[in-house]
Coordinates of C-alpha atoms in Angstrom, one line a residue:
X1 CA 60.6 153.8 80.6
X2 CA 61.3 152.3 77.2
X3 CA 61.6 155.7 75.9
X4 CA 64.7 156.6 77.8
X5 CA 66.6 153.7 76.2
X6 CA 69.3 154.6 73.6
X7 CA 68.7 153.2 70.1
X8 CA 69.3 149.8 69.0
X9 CA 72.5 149.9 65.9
X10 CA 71.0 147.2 63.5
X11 CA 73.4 147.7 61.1
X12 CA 75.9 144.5 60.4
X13 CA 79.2 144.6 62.1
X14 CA 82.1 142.1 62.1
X15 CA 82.6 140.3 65.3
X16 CA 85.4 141.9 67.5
X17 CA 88.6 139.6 68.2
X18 CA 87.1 138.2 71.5
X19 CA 83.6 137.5 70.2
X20 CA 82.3 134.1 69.1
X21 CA 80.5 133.9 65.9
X22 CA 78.1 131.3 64.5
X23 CA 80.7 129.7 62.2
X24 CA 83.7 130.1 64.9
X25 CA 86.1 127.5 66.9
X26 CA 84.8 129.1 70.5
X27 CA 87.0 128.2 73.2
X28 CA 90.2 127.9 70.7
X29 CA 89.7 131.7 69.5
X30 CA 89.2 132.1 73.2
X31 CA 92.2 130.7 74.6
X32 CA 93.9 132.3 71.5
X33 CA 93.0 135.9 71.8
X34 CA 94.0 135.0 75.4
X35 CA 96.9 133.9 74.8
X36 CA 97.9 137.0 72.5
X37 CA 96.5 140.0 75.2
X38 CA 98.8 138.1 77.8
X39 CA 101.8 138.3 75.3
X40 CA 100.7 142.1 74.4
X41 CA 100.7 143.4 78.1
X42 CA 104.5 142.2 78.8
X43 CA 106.5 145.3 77.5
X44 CA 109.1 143.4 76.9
X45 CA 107.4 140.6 74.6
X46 CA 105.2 143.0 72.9
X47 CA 107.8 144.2 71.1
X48 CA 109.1 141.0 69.4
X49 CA 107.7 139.2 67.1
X50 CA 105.0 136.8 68.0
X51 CA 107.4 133.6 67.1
X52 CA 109.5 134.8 69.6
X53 CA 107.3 136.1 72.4
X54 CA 106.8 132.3 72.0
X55 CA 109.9 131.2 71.9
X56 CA 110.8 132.9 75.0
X57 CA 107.7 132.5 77.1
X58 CA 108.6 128.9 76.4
X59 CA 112.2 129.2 77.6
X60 CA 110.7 130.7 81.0
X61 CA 107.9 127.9 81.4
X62 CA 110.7 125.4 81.2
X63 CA 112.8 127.2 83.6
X64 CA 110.3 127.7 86.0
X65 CA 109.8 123.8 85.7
X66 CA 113.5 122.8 86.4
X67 CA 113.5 125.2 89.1
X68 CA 110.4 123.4 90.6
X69 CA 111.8 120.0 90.3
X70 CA 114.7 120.9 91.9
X71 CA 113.3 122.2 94.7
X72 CA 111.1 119.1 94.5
X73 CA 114.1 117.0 94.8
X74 CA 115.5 118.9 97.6
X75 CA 112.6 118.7 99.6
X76 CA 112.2 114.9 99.2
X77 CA 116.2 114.9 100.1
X78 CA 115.7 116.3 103.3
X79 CA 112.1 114.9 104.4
X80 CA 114.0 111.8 103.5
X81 CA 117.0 112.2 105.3
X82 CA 115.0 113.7 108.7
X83 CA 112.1 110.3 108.0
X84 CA 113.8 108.0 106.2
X85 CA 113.4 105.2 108.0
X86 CA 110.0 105.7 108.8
X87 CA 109.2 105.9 105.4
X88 CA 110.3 103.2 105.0
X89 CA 108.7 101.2 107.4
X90 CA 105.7 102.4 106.2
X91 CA 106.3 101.7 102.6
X92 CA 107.4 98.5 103.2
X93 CA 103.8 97.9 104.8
X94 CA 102.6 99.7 102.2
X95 CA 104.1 97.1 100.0
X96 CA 103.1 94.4 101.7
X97 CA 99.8 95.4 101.7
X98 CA 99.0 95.7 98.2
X99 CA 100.5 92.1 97.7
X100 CA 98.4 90.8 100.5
X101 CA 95.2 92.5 99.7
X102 CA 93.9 89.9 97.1
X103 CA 94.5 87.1 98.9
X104 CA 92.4 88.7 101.9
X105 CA 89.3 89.8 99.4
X106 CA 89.7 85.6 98.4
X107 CA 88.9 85.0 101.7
X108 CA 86.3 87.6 102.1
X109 CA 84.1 86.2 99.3
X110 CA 84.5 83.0 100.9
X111 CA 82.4 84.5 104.0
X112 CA 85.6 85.5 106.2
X113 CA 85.6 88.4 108.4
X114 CA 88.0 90.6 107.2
X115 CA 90.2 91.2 110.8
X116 CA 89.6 87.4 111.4
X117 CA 91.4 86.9 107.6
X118 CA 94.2 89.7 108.3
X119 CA 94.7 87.7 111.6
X120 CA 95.1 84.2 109.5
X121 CA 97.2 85.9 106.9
X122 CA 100.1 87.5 109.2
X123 CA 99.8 84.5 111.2
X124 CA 100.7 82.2 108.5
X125 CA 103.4 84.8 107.0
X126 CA 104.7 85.0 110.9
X127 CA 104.7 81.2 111.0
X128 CA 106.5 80.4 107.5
X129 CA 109.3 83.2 108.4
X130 CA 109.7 81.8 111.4
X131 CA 110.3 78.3 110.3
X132 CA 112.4 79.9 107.5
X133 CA 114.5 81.9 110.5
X134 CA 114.9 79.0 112.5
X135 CA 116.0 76.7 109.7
X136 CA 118.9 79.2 108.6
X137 CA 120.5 80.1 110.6
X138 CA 121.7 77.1 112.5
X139 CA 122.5 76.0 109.1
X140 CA 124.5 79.5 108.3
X141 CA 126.3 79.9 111.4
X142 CA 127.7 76.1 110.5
X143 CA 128.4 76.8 107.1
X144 CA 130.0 79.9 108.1
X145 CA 132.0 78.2 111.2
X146 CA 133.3 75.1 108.8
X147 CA 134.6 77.8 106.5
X148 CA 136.1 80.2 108.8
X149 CA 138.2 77.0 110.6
X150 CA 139.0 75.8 107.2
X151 CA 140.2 79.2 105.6
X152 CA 143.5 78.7 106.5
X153 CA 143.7 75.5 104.4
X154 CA 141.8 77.1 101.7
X155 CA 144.2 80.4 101.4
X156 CA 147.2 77.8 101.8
X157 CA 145.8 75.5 98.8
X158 CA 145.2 78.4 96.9
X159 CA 148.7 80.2 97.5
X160 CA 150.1 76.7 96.1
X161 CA 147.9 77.0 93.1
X162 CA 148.5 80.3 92.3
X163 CA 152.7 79.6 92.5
X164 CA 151.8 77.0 89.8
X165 CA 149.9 79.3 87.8
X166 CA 153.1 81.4 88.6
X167 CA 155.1 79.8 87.0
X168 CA 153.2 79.1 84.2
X169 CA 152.4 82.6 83.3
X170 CA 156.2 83.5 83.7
X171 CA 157.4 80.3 81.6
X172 CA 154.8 80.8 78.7
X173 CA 154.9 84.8 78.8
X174 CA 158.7 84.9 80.1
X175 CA 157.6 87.8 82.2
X176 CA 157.9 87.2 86.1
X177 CA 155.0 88.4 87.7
X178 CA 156.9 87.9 91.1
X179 CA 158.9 90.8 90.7
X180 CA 156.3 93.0 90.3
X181 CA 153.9 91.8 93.0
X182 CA 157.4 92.7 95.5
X183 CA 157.4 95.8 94.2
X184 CA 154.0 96.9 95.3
X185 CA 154.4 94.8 98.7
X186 CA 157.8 97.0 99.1
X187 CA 155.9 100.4 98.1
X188 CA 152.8 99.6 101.0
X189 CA 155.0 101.2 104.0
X190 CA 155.8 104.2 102.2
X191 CA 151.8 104.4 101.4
X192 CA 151.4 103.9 105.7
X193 CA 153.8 106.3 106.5
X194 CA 151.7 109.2 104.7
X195 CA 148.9 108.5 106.1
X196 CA 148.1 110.8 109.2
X197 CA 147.3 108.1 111.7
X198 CA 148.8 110.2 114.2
X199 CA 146.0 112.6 114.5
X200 CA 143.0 109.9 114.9
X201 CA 142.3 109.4 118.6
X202 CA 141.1 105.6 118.3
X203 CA 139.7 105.4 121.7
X204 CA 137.3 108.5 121.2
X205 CA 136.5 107.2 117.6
X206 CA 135.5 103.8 119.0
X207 CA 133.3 105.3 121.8
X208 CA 131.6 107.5 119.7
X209 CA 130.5 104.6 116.7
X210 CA 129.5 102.6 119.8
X211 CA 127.5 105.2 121.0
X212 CA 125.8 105.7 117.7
X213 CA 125.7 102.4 116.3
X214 CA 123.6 101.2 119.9
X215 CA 121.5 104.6 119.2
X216 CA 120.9 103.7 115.9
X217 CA 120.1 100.1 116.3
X218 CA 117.3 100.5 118.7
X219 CA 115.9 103.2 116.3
X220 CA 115.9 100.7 113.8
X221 CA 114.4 97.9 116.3
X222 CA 111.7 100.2 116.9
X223 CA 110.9 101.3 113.8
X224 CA 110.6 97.7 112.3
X225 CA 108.7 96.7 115.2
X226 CA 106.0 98.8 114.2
X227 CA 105.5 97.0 110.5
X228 CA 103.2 94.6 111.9
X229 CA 100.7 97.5 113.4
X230 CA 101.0 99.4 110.3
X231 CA 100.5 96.3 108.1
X232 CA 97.4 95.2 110.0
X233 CA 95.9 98.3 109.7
X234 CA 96.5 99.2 105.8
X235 CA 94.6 95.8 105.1
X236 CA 91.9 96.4 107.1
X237 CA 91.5 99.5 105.6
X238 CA 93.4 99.2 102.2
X239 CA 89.7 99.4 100.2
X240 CA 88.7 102.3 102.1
X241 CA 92.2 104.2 101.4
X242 CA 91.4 103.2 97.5
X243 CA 88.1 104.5 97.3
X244 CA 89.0 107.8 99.8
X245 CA 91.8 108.5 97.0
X246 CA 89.5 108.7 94.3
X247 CA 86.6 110.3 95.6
X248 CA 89.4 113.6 95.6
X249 CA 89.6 113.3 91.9
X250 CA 87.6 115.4 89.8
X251 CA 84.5 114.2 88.0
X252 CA 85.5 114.9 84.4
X253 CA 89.1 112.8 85.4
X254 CA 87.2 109.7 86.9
X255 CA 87.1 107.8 83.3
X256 CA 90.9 108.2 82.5
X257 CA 92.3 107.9 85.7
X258 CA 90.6 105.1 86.3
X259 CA 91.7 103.4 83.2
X260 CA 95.3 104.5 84.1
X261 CA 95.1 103.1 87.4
X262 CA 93.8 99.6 86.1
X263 CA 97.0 99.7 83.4
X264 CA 99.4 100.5 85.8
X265 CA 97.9 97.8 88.7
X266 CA 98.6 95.5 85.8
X267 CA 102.0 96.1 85.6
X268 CA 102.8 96.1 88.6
X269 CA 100.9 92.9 89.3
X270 CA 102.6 91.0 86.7
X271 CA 105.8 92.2 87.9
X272 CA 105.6 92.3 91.8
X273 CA 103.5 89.1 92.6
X274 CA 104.7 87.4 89.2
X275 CA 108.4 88.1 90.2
X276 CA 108.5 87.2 93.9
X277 CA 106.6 84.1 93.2
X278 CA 109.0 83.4 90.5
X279 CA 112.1 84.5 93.2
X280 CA 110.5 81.7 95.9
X281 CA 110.6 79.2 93.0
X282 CA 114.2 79.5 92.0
X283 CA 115.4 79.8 95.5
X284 CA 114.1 76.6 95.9
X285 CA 115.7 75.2 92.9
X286 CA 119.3 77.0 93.1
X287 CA 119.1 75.6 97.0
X288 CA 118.6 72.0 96.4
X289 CA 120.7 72.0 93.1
X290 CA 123.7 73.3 94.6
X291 CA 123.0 71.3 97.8
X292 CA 123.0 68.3 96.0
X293 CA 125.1 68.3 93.5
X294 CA 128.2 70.3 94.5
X295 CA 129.9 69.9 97.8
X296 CA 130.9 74.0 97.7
X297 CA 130.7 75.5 101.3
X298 CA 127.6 77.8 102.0
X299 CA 125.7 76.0 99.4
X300 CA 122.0 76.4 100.4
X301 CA 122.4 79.8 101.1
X302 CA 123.8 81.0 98.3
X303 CA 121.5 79.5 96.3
X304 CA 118.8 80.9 98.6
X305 CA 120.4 84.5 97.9
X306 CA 120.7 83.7 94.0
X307 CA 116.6 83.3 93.8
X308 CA 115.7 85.8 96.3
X309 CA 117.8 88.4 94.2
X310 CA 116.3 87.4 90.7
X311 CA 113.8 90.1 91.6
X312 CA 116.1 92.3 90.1
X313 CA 116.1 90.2 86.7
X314 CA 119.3 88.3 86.5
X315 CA 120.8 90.0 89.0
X316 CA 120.2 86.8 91.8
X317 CA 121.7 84.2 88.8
X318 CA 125.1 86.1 87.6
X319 CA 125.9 87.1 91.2
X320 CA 125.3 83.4 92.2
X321 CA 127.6 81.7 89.2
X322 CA 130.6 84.7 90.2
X323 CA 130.1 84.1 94.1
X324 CA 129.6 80.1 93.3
X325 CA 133.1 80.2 91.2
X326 CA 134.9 81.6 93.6
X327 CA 133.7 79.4 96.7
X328 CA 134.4 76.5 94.4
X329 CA 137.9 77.9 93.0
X330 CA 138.6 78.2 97.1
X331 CA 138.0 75.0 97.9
X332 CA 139.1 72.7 95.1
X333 CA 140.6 75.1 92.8
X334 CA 139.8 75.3 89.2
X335 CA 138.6 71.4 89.2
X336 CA 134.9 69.9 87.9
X337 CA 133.2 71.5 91.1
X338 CA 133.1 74.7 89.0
X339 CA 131.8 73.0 86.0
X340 CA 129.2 71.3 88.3
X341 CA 128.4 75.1 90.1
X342 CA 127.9 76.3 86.5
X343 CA 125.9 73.3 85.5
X344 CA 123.3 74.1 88.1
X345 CA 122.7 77.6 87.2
X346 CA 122.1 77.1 83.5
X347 CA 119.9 74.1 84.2
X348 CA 117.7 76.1 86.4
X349 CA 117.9 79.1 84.1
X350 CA 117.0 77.3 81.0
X351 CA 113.5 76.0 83.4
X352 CA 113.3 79.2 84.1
X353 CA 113.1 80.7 80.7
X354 CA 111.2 77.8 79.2
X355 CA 108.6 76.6 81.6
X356 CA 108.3 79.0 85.1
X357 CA 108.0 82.5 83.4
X358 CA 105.8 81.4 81.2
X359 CA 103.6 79.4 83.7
X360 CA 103.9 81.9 86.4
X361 CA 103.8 85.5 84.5
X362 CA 102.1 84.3 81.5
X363 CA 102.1 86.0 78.0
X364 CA 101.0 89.7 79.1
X365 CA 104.2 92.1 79.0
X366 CA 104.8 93.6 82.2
X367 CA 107.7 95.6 83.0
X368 CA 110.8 95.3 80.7
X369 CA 113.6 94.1 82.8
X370 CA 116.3 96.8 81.5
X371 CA 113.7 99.2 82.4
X372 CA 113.5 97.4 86.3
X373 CA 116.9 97.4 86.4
X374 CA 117.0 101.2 85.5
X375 CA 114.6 102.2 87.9
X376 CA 116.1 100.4 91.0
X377 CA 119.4 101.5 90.0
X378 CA 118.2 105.0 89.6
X379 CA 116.0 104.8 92.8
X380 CA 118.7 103.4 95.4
X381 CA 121.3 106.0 94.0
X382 CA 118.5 108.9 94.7
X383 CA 117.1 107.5 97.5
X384 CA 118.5 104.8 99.1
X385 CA 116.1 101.6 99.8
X386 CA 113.4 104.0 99.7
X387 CA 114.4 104.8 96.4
X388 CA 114.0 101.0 95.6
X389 CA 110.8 100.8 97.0
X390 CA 109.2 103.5 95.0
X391 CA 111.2 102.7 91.7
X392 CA 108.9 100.1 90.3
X393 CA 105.6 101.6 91.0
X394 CA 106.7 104.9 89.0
X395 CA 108.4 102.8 86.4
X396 CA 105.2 101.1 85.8
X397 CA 103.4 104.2 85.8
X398 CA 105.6 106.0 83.8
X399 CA 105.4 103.1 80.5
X400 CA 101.2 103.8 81.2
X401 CA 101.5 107.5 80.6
X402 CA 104.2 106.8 78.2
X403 CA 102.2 104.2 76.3
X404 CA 99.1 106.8 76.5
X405 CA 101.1 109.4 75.1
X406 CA 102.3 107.5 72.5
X407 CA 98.8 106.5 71.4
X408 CA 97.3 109.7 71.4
X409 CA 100.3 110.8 69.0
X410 CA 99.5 108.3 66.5
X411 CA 95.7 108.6 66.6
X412 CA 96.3 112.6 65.2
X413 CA 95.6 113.9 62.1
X414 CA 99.0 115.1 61.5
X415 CA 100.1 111.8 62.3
X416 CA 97.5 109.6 59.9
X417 CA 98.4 112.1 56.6
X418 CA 99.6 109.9 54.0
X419 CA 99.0 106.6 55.5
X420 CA 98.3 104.6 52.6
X421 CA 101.2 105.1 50.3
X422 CA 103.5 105.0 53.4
X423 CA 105.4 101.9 54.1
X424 CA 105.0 99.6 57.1
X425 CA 107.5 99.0 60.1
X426 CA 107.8 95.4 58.3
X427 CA 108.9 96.6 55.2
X428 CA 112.7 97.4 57.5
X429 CA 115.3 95.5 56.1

């Protein structure tokens, strides 16, 4: 048998392109040579140089990509637009389920039943929003009754104060603003006439947003109705759902997508339950300032708004000192109340800055609020609320990869070349 083999060649030879030699890379002259018999069978590339088959197989990997994310975007457009409000629904108890979650472990290691503390735990949410409900708004359908009776004093006050201020303007500028402002009252007719109001059939157009706004609104009713369910049952199971979710990542990922997901459950821990608790604090505090020590109409609530919106950062404070102005401007005009309405907010702001954040978020660096404010503006102009939802999860995990990228880049060789006689970022002037 042995004899009908064909002779061994002993001879030396030099390892062919695709073979691996003692003293070679391996899998880099692998994936090279791979690389290079792709870019020789495409007629086209084969005849430029290699710079340039590279060049342009880049160009088409990055179109490709753009193409990809568009049709991405387009189907997340339409899914949204068809489930939009179920998403959000479901998000929202998504939401509310990773904010809730700890404090149902607390009570697990303290020898609760899980469904017994889920029960406790929407129970006393339930209960607090209810108290909350039932306190506002028999306080904002007065506030809003006392103002809408008193509007005509207000408007009459303020059409006084703005003849004075008039007059003022004209005697110090010597321009009459009166002319002009009859100038655009006379030009408003001509504006009407244009418009083609004869063509609108309001009875049909009033019929029709009935129809759809009842329609709609007990969609919406629905929908909502269901957070509770869906709540209940991601915190029963939110563990499960976490550990489900990994199991379908590969092995040799497990290390670095855990460590990713710890980073970005950081962040968004700082921000989320750091920020909301923050937003309860300063509602409480804008409330009873401007309760107590201005006599502006809507008082409470607006400074009830002001907090609750500081979960975009600083949103809540500058749209409470511009809406605060103006309700005091209305009803005393430009007099201390204003002063007093300011007063408030940069009392509470200046406990905000020095002693709540601290207290509250602590040292760590969460999310940087031009980068929240980014996200939820991007998010609600993609997406709506929806949009808002998912903005600050995928802003947090977007500085994690970001950060890891970053890292990686300076831990390189190329990077580290001629460290020591390089200067430092403190050596900036």
């Amino acid at each position: 048998m042995t004899d009908d083999l064909p002779p061994v060649d002993t001879r030396d030879r030099r390892p062919e392109s695709g073979d691996q030699g003692p003293g070679d890379a391996g899998p880099s002259m692998v994936h090279g040579s791979s690389a290079s018999r792709w870019l020789q069978n495409v007629p086209v590339l084969s005849e430029l140089p290699s710079w340039a088959a590279i060049l342009v197989t880049l160009g088409l990997a990055s179109v490709a990509v753009l193409v990809s994310l568009q049709l991405l975007e387009l189907g997340l457009v339409v899914l949204y637009r068809g489930l939009g409000g179920l998403l959000t629904v479901l998000l929202v108890a998504l939401v509310l389920a990773y904010l809730l979650d700890p404090v149902i472990d607390r009570f697990e290691r303290g020898g609760w039943n899980r469904t017994a503390a889920i029960g406790l735990a929407l129970g006393l949410f339930l209960a607090i929003n209810t108290l909350a409900f039932l306190f506002l708004v028999p306080y904002v359908v007065t506030e809003v009754s006392d103002l809408t009776e008193n509007m005509d004093t207000y408007v009459s006050e303020l059409g006084d104060r703005g003849e004075a201020l008039e007059q003022w303007v004209s005697v110090t500028t010597g321009r009459d603003l009166d002319l002009r402002f009859s100038a655009m009252v006379d030009k408003l007719p001509a504006l009407l006439e244009k418009m083609p109001l004869d063509r609108i059939d309001p009875v049909r157009v009033v019929a029709q947003k009935l129809v759809g706004s009842t329609f709609g609104l007990l969609g919406f009713l629905v929908q909502w109705l269901l957070l509770p369910i869906f709540l209940f049952f991601f915190l029963r199971d939110f563990d499960t759902m976490k550990s489900r979710a990994f199991d379908l990542v590969p092995y040799r990922f497990r290390r670095v997508t855990l460590d990713h997901y710890v980073a970005i459950d950081e962040k968004m821990s700082l921000f989320i339950r750091g920020q909301l608790l923050l937003c309860m604090v300063l509602s409480v505090l804008y409330a009873l300032g401007l309760g107590l020590f201005t006599d502006i109409d809507l008082a409470v609530l607006l400074g009830v708004v002001s907090g609750a919106l500081f979960i975009i950062p600083y949103f809540g404070t500058f749209l409470g000192i511009v809406v605060g102005t103006m309700l005091a401007v209305l009803k005393f005009g430009f007099t201390i109340e204003v002063f007093k309405v300011w007063a408030v907010y940069g009392v509470v702001q200046g406990i905000e800055g020095a002693l709540l954040t601290p207290k509250i978020v602590g040292d760590s660096v969460g999310l940087h609020p031009v980068v929240v404010v980014l996200a939820l503006v991007a998010g609600g102009n993609l997406f709506g609320f929806l949009g808002i939802l998912l903005a600050v999860p995928l802003a947090a995990a977007a500085q994690v990869l970001i950060g890891t990228a970053i890292s990686h880049y300076q831990s390189t060789d190329w990077f580290q070349s001629g460290r020591d006689d390089a200067p430092e970022a403190e050596d900036l002037p």
